[in-house]
Short mmCIF file of C-alpha atoms and ligand atoms in Angstrom, two decimals:
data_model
loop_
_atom_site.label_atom_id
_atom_site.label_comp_id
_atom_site.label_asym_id
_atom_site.label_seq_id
_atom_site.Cartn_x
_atom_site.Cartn_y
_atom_site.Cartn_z
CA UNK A 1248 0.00 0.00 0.00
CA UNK A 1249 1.62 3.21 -0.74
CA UNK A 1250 0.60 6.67 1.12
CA UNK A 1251 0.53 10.03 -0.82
CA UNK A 1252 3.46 12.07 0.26
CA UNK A 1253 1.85 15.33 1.49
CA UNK A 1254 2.89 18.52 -0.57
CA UNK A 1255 5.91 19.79 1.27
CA UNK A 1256 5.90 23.75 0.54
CA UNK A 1257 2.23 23.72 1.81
CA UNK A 1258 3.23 25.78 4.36
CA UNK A 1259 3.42 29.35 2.56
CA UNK A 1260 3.08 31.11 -0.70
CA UNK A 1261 5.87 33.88 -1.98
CA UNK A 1262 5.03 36.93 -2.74
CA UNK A 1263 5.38 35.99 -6.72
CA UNK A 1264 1.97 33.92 -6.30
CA UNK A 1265 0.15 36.66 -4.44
CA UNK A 1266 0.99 38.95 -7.42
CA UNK A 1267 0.06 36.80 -9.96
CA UNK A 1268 -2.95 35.77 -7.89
CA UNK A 1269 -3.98 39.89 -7.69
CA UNK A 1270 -3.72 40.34 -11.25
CA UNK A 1271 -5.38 37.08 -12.02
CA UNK A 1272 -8.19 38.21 -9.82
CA UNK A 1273 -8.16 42.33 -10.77
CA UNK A 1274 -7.66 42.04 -14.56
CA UNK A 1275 -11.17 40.94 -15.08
CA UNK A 1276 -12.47 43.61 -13.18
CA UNK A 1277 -10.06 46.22 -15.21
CA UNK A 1278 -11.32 45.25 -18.88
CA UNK A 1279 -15.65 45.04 -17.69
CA UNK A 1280 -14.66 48.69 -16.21
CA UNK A 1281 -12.40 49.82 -19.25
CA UNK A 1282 -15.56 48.02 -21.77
CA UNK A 1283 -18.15 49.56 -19.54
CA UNK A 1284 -16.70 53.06 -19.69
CA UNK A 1285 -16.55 52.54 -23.34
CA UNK A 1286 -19.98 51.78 -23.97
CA UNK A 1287 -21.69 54.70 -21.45
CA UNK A 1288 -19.40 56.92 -23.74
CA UNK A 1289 -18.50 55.70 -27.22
CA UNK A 1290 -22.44 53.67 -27.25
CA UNK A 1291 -23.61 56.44 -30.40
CA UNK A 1292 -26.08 54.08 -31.47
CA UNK A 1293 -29.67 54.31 -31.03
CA UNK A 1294 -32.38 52.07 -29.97
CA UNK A 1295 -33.98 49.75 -32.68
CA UNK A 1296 -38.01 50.43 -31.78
CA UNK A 1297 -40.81 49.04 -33.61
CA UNK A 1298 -44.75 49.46 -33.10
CA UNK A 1299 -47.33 47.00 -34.14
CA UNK A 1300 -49.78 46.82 -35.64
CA UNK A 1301 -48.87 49.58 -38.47
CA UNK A 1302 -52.04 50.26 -38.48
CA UNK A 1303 -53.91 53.76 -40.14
CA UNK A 1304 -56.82 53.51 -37.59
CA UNK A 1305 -57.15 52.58 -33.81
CA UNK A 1306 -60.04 51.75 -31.69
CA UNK A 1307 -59.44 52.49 -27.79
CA UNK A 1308 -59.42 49.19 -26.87
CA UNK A 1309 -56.89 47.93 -29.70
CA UNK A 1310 -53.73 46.73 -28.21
CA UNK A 1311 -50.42 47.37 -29.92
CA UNK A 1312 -46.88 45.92 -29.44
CA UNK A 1313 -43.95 48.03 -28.65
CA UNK A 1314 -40.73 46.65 -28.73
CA UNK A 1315 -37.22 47.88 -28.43
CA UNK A 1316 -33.55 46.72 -28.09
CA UNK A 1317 -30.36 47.90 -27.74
CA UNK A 1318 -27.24 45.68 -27.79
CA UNK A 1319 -24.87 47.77 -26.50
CA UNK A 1320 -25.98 49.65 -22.95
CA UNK A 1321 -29.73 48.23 -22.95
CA UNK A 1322 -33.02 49.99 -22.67
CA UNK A 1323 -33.37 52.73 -19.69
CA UNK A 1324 -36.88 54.22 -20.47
CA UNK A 1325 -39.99 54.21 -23.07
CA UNK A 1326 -42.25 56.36 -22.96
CA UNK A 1327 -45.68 56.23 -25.24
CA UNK A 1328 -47.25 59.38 -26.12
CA UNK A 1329 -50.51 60.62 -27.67
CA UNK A 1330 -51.07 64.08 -28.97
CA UNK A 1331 -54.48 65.61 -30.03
CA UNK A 1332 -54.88 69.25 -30.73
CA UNK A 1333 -53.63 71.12 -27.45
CA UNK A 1334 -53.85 67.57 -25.42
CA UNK A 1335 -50.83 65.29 -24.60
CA UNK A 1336 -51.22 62.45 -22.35
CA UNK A 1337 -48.73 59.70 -21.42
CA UNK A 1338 -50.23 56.11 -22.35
CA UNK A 1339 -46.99 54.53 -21.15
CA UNK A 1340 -43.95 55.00 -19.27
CA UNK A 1341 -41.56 52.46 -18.03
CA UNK A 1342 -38.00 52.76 -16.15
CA UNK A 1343 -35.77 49.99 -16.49
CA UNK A 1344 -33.07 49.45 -13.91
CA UNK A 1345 -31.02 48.15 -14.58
CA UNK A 1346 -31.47 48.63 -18.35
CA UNK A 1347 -32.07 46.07 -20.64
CA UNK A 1348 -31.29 44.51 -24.05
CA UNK A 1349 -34.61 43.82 -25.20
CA UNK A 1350 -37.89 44.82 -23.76
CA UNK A 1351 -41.88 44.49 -25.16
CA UNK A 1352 -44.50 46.01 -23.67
CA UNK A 1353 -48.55 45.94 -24.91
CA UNK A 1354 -51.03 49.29 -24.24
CA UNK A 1355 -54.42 50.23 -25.21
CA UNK A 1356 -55.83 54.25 -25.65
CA UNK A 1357 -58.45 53.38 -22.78
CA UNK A 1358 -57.05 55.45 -20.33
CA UNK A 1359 -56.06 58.71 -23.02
CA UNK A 1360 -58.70 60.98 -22.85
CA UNK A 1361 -58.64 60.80 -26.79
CA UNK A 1362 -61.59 61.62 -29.14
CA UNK A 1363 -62.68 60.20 -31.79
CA UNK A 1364 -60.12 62.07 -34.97
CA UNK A 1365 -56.93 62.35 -36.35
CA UNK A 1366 -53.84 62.44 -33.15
CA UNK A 1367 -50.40 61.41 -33.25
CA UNK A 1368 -48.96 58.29 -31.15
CA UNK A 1369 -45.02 58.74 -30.40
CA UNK A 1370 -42.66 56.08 -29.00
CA UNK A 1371 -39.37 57.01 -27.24
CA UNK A 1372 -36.88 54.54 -26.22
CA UNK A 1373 -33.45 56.08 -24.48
CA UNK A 1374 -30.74 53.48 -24.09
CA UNK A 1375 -28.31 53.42 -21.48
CA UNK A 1376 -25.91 54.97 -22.02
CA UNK A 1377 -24.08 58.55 -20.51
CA UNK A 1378 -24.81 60.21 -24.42
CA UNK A 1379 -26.29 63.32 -24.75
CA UNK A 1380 -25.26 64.52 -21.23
CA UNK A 1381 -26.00 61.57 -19.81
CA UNK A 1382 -29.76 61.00 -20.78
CA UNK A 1383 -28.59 58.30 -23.20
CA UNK A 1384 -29.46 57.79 -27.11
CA UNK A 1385 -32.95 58.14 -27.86
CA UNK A 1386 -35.11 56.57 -30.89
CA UNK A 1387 -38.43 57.86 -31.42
CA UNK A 1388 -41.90 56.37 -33.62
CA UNK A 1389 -44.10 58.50 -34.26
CA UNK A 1390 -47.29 58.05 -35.91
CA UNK A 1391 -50.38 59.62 -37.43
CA UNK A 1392 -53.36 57.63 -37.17
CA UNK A 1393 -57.13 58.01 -36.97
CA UNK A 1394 -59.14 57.39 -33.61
CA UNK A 1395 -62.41 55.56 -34.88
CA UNK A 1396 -64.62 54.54 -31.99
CA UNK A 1397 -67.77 53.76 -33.71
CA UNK A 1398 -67.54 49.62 -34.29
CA UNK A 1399 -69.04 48.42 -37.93
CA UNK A 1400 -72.31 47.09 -37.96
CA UNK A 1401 -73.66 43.73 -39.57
CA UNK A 1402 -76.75 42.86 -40.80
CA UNK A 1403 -78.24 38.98 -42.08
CA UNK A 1404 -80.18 39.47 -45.62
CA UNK A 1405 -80.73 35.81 -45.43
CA UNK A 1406 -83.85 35.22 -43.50
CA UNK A 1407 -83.50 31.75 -42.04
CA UNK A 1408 -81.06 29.22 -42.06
CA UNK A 1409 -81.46 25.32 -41.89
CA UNK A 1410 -78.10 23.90 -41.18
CA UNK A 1411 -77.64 20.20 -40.41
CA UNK A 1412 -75.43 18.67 -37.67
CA UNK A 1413 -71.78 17.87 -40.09
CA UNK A 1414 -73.41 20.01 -43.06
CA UNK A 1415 -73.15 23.59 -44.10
CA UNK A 1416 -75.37 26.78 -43.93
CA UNK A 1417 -74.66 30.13 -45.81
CA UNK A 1418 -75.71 33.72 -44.83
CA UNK A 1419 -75.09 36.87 -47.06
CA UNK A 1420 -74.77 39.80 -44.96
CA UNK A 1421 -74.43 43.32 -45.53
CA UNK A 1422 -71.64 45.56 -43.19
CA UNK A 1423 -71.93 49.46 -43.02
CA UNK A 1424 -68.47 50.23 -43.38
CA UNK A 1425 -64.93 48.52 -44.54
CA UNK A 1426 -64.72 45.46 -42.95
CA UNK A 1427 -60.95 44.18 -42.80
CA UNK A 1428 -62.49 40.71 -41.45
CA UNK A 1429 -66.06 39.48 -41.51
CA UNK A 1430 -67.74 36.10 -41.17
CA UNK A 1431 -69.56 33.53 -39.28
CA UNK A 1432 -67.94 32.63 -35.79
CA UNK A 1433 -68.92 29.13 -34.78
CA UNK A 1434 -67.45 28.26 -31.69
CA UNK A 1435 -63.62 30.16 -31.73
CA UNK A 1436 -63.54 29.41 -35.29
CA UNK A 1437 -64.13 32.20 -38.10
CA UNK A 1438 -65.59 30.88 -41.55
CA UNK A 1439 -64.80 34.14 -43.68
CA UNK A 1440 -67.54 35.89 -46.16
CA UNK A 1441 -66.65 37.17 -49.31
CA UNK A 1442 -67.72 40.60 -50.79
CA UNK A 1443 -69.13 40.01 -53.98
CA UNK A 1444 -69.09 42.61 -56.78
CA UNK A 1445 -72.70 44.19 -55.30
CA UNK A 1446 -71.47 44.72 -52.29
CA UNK A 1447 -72.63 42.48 -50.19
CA UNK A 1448 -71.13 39.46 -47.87
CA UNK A 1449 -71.27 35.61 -48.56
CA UNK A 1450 -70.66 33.23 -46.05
CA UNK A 1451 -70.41 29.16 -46.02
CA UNK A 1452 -70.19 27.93 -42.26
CA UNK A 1453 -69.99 24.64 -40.96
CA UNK A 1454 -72.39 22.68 -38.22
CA UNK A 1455 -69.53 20.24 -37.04
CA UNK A 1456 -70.48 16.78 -36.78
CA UNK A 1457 -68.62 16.39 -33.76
CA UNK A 1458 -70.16 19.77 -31.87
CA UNK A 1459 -73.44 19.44 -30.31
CA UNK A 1460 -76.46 21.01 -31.59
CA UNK A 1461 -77.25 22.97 -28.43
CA UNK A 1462 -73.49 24.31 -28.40
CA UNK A 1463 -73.97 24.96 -32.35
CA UNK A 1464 -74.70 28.86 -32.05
CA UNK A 1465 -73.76 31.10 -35.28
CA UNK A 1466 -72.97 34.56 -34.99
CA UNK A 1467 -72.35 36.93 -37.74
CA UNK A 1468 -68.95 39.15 -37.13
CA UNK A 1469 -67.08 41.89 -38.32
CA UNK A 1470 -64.01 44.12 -37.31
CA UNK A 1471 -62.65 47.14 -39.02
CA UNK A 1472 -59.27 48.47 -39.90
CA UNK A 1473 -59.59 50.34 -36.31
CA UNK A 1474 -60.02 46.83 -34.60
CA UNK A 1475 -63.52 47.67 -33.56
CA UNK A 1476 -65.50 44.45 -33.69
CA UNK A 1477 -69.26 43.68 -33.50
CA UNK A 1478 -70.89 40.52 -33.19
CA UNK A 1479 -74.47 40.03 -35.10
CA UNK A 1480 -77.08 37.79 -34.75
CA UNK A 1481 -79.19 35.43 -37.51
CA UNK A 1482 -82.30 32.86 -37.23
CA UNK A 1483 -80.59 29.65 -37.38
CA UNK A 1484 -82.07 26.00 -36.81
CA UNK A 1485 -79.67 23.68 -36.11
CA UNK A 1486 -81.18 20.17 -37.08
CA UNK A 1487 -79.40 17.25 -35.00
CA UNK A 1488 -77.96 14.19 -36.94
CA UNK A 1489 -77.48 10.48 -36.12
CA UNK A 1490 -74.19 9.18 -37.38
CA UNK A 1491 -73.67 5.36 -37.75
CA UNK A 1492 -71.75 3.24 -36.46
CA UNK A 1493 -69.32 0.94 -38.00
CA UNK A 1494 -66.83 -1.95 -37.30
CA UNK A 1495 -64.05 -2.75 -39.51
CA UNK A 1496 -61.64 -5.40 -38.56
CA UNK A 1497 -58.06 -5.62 -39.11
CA UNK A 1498 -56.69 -8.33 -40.46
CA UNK A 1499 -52.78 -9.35 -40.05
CA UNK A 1500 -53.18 -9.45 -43.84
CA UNK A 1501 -54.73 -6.15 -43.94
CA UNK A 1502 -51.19 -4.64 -41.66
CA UNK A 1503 -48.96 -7.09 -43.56
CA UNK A 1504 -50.37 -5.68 -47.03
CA UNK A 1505 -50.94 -1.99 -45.33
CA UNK A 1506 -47.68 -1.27 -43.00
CA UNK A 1507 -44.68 -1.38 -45.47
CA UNK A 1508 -45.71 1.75 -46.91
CA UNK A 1509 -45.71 3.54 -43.44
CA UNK A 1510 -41.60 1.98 -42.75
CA UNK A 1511 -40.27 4.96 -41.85
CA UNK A 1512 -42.60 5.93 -39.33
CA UNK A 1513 -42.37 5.38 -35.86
CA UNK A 1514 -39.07 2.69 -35.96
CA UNK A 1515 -39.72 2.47 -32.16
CA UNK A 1516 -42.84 1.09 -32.38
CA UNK A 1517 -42.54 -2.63 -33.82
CA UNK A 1518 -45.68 -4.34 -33.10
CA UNK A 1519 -47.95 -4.04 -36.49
CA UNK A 1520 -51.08 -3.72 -34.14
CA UNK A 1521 -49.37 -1.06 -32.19
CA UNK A 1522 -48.03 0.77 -35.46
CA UNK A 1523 -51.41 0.51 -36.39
CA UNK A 1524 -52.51 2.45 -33.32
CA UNK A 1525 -50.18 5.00 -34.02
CA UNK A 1526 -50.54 5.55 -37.78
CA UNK A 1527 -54.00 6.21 -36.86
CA UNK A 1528 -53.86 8.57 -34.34
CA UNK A 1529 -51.28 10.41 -34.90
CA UNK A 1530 -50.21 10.57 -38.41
CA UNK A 1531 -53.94 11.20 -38.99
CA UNK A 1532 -53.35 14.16 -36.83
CA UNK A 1533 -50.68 15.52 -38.55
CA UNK A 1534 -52.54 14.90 -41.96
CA UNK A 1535 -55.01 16.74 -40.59
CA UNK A 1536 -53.38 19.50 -40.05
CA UNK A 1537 -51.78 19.64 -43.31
CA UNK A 1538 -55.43 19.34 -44.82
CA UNK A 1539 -56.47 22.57 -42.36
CA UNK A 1540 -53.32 24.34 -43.79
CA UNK A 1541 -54.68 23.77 -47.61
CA UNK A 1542 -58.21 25.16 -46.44
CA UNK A 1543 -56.09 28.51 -46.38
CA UNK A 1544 -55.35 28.84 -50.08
CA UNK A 1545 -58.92 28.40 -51.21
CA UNK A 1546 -59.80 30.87 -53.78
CA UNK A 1547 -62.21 34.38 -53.04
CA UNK A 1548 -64.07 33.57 -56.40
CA UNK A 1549 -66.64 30.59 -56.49
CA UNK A 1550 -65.43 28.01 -58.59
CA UNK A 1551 -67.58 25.31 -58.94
CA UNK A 1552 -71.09 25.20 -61.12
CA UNK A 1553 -74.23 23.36 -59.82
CA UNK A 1554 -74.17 20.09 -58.43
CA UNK A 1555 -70.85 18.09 -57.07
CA UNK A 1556 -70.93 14.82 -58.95
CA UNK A 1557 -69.53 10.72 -57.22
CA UNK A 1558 -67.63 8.43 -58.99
CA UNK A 1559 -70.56 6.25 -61.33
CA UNK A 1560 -71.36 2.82 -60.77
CA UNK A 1561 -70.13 2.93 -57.25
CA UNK A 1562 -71.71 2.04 -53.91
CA UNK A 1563 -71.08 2.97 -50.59
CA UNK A 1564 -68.68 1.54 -48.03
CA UNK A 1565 -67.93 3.99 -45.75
CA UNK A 1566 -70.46 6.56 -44.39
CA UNK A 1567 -69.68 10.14 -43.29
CA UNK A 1568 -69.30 10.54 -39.40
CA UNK A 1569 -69.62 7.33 -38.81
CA UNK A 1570 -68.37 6.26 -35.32
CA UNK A 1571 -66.08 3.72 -36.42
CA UNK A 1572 -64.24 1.10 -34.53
CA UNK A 1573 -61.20 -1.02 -35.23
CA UNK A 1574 -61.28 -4.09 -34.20
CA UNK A 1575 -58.25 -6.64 -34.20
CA UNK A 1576 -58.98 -10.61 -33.35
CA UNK A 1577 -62.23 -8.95 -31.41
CA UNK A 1578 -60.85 -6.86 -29.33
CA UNK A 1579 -61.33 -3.08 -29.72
CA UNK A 1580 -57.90 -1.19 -30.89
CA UNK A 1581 -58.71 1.68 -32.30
CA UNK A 1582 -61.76 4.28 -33.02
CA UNK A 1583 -62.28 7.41 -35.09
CA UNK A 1584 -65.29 9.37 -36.49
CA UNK A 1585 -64.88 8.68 -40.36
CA UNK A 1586 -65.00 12.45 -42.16
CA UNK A 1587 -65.54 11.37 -45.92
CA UNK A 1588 -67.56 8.66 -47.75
CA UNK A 1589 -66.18 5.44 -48.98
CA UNK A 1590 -66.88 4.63 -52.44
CA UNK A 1591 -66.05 1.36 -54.47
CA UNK A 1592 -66.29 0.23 -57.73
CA UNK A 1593 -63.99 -2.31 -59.87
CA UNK A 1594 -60.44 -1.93 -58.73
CA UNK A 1595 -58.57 1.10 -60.38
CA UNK A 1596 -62.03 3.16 -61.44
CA UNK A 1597 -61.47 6.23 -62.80
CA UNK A 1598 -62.14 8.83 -60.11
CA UNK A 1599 -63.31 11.97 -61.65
CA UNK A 1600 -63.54 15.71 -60.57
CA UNK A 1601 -66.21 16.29 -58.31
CA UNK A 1602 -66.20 19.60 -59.53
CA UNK A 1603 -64.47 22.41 -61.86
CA UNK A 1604 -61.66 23.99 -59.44
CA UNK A 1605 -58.15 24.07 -59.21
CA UNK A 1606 -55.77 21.47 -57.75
CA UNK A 1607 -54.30 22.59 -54.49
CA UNK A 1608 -52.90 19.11 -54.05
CA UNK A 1609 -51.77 15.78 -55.17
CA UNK A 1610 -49.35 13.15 -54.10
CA UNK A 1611 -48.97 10.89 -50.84
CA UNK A 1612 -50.53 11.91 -47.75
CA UNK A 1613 -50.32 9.81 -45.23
CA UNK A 1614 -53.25 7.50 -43.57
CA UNK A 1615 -55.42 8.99 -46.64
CA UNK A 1616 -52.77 7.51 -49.35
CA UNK A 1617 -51.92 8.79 -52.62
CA UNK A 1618 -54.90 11.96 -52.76
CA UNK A 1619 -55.78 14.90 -54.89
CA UNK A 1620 -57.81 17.83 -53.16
CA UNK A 1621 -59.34 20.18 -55.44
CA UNK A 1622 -60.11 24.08 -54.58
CA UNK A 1623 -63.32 24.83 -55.38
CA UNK A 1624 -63.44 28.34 -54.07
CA UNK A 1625 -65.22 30.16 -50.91
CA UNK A 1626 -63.36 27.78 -48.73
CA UNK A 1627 -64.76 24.59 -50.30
CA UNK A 1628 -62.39 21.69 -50.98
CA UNK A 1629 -62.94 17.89 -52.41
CA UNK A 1630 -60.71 14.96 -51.39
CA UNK A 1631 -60.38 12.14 -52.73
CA UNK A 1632 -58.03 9.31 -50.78
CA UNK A 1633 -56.93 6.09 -51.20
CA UNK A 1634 -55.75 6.20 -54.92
CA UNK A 1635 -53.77 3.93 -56.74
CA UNK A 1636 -52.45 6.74 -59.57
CA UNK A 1637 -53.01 10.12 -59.80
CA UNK A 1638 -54.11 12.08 -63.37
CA UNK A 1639 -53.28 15.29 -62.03
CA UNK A 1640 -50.70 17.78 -60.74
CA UNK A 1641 -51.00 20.70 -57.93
CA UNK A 1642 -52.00 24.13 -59.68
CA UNK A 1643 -54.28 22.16 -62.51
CA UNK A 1644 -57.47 24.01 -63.73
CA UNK A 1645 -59.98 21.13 -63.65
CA UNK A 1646 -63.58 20.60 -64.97
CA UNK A 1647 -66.38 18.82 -63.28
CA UNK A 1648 -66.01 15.22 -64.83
CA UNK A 1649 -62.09 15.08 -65.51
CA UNK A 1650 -60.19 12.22 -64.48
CA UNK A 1651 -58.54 12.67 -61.06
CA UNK A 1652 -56.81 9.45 -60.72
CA UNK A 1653 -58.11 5.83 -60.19
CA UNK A 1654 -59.18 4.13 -56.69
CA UNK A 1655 -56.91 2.00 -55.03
CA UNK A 1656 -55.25 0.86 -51.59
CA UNK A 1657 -53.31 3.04 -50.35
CA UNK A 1658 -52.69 4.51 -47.32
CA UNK A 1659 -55.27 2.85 -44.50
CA UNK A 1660 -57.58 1.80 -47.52
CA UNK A 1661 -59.74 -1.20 -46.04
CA UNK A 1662 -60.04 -2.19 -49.89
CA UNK A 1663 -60.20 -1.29 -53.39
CA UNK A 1664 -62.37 2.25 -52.83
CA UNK A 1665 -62.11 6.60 -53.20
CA UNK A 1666 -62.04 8.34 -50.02
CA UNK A 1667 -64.03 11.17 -50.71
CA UNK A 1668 -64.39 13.85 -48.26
CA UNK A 1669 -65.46 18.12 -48.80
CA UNK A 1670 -63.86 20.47 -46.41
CA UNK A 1671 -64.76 23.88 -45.79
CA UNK A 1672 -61.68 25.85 -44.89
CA UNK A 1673 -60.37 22.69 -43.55
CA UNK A 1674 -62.83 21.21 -42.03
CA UNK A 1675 -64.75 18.30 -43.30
CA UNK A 1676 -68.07 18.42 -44.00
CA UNK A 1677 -70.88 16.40 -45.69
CA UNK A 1678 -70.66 15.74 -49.56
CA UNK A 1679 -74.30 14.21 -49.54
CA UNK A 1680 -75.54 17.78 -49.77
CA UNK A 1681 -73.24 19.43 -52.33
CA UNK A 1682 -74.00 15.96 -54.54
CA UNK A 1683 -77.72 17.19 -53.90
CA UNK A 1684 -78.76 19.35 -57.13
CA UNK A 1685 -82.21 20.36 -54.91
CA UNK A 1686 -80.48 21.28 -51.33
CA UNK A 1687 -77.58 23.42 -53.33
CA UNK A 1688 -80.34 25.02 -55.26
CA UNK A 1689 -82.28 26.16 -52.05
CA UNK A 1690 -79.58 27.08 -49.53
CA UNK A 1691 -76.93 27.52 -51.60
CA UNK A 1692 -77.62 28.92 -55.64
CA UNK A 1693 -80.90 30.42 -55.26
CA UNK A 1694 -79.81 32.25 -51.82
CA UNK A 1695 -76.40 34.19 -53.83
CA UNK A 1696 -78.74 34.58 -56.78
CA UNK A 1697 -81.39 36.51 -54.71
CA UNK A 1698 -79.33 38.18 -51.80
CA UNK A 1699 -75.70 38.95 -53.05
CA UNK A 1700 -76.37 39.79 -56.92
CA UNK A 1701 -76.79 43.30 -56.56
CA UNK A 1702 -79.52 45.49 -57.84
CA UNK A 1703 -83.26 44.56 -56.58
CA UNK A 1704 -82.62 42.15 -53.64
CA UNK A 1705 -85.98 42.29 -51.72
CA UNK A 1706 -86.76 44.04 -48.53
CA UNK A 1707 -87.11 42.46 -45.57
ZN1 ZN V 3006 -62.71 6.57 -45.86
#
């Protein structure tokens, strides 16, 4: 066993190590001063300040964003200022000690004393440092903008509205001023209208399936370019419907045919039933999302002309909102409410256009397969799932009746079919009623024709 000799000269340090020690210890503090110094002096930059919204008109209550930053000594103060006529009045003011590099802040006009007019907002943001006799750089916003306090209002021209539980209702409304956003709020969600040519609103909204009727309660709305909002009410009946319920079992030849085309996915998970799982939830999820995203780039300008048209000679697998249940050797493994409509023919049937449009997408997506969507305008969207080849590309002008691609398996396909779904602005809704010449006419056609064409729409 061998012991550690103990460090002889443990005893004391010269006076070389204390030296070295102090200017180990002191040169630090010598180079922050000496940089400090330098940037309370030789900081000549300003602050960088922005202010958000940029907007021309303000309500009192609209909040805006003011941000600064300043790399160098930091922020010290901001003050927000409006001026109207003779009347200044501080809407913010903030000291910041010590100062610092970046700082955001949110105000309203409530508390201004403003009237409703023309005033001028400024921003001032002084950085730390000793310029300028110490007060520090300053950067200053300012802004002329108009105070408009009187909120838009909305009216329904449409007198009453029958909109079933997964279906669609439309409105056309009228607003008295510029409206920078308008619609139908259901729940937290806003379907947008569309100003026609005559001046007047058109709005598509959805009834989700998966929202209760009693919850299911439509509200026109509209906000200016002052942020000034106003909600509006319209007659609506919302008419509850029963969705089926449906079992589909999976087979381990169904995951053995179905899985390799998912192999990238999830390497963790090994277990086909558990892949399964996953795939379904969520990959469906993200697809989903992806499907919302597309809602987004739907067109102002209604594309599509009288009824939406199925595949021919096809019957019905799968129905829309069905409750539907996986089951695997009898025992429950997954569930999802089923947003499209199933349809099945001889293998690779040519799938045609629903409608004329413009293709927004096409190629693999996900649990749906190899899929087209089609823009049909106003928010309105067909999808069609599950193909085996695809006829079209993204940004194709198509016309009711051309080929879209043929059905297939892919993706979760349960066989040879077309998953066909309609979205509005994302959100999947029934087809039954847009392949319906008679419901389109009455709630759809006949309702644009009469209330949004300009000219002699009757009083109500
Ligand atoms: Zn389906």
């Amino acid at each position: 066993m061998r012991i550690k000799k103990p460090f002889k000269k443990s005893g004391g340090f010269g006076p070389l190590f204390y030296l070295v020690a102090g200017l180990l210890v002191a040169a630090p503090l010598v180079v922050a001063g000496v940089a400090g110094y330098y940037l309370f002096l030789k900081d000549a930059h300003k602050p960088q300040v922005t202010l958000l919204p940029e907007a021309e008109a303000a309500s009192l209550k609209r909040t805006f964003t003011v941000s600064a930053a300043d790399e160098e000594s930091g922020i010290r103060s901001l003050t927000v200022t409006v001026t109207q006529g003779q009347r200044r009045t501080d809407v913010l003011r903030r000291q910041y000690d010590p100062p610092r590099d970046k700082i955001s802040e949110r105000f309203n006009l409530e508390g201004s004393e403003l009237r409703g007019g023309v005033f001028e907002m400024q921003v001032a943001a002084y950085d730390g440092s000793f310029a300028n006799l110490g007060a520090g750089n300053a950067a200053r916003v300012s802004r002329r903008m108009l105070l408009d306090m009187m909120p838009p209002s909305v009216k329904p021209l449409t007198p009453a509205h029958y909109v079933r539980q997964g279906g669609v209702g439309l409105v056309v409304y009228e607003v008295n001023k510029d409206a920078t956003r308008s619609g139908v709020m259901v729940g937290d969600v806003l379907y947008p209208g569309y100003k026609q040519k005559s001046g007047q609103y058109v709005c598509l909204f959805a009834f989700p399936a998966d929202m209760d009727a009693d919850a299911f309660k439509p509200r026109l709305f509209v906000e200016d370019a002052a942020g000034n909002e106003r909600a509006g009410f319209f007659v609506n009946m919302a008419i509850k419907r029963r969705f089926r319920e449906e079992r589909v079992d999976v087979s381990d030849e169904f995951l053995a045919a179905r899985l390799p085309a998912f192999a990238g996915l999830f390497p963790e998970t090994r277990d086909p039933v558990e892949r399964f799982k996953k795939l379904e939830s969520e990959l469906r999820k993200q697809n989903d999302a992806t499907l919302d995203a597309l809602g987004k780039k739907s067109s102002p300008e209604q594309l599509w002309d009288g009824a939406f048209i199925y595949m021919p000679r096809s019957v019905v697998r799968g129905s829309f909102g069905a409750d539907r249940t996986y089951t695997y050797k009898g025992q429950e493994i997954a569930s999802e409410r089923h947003m499209g409509i199933d349809l099945s023919s001889t293998p690779r049937a040519p799938v045609p256009a629903a409608n004329n449009g413009r293709v927004v997408f096409a190629g693999p997506l996900g649990v749906y397969g190899n899929t087209v969507v089609i823009d049909h305008g106003m928010g309105l969207q067909s999808l069609y799932g599950n193909l085996s080849s695809l006829a079209v590309h993204t940004d194709d002008e198509v016309k009711k009746g051309d080929l879209v691609g043929a059905t297939g398996t892919s993706g979760l396909a349960p066989g040879d079919q077309v998953h066909f779904a309609m979205y509005l602005h994302g959100r999947p809704v029934i087809p039954i009623e847009w392949w319906d010449a008679h419901w389109l006419e009455d709630n759809v056609t006949s309702k644009i024709k009469r209330y949004a064409s300009g000219g002699d729409a009757p009083q109500q």
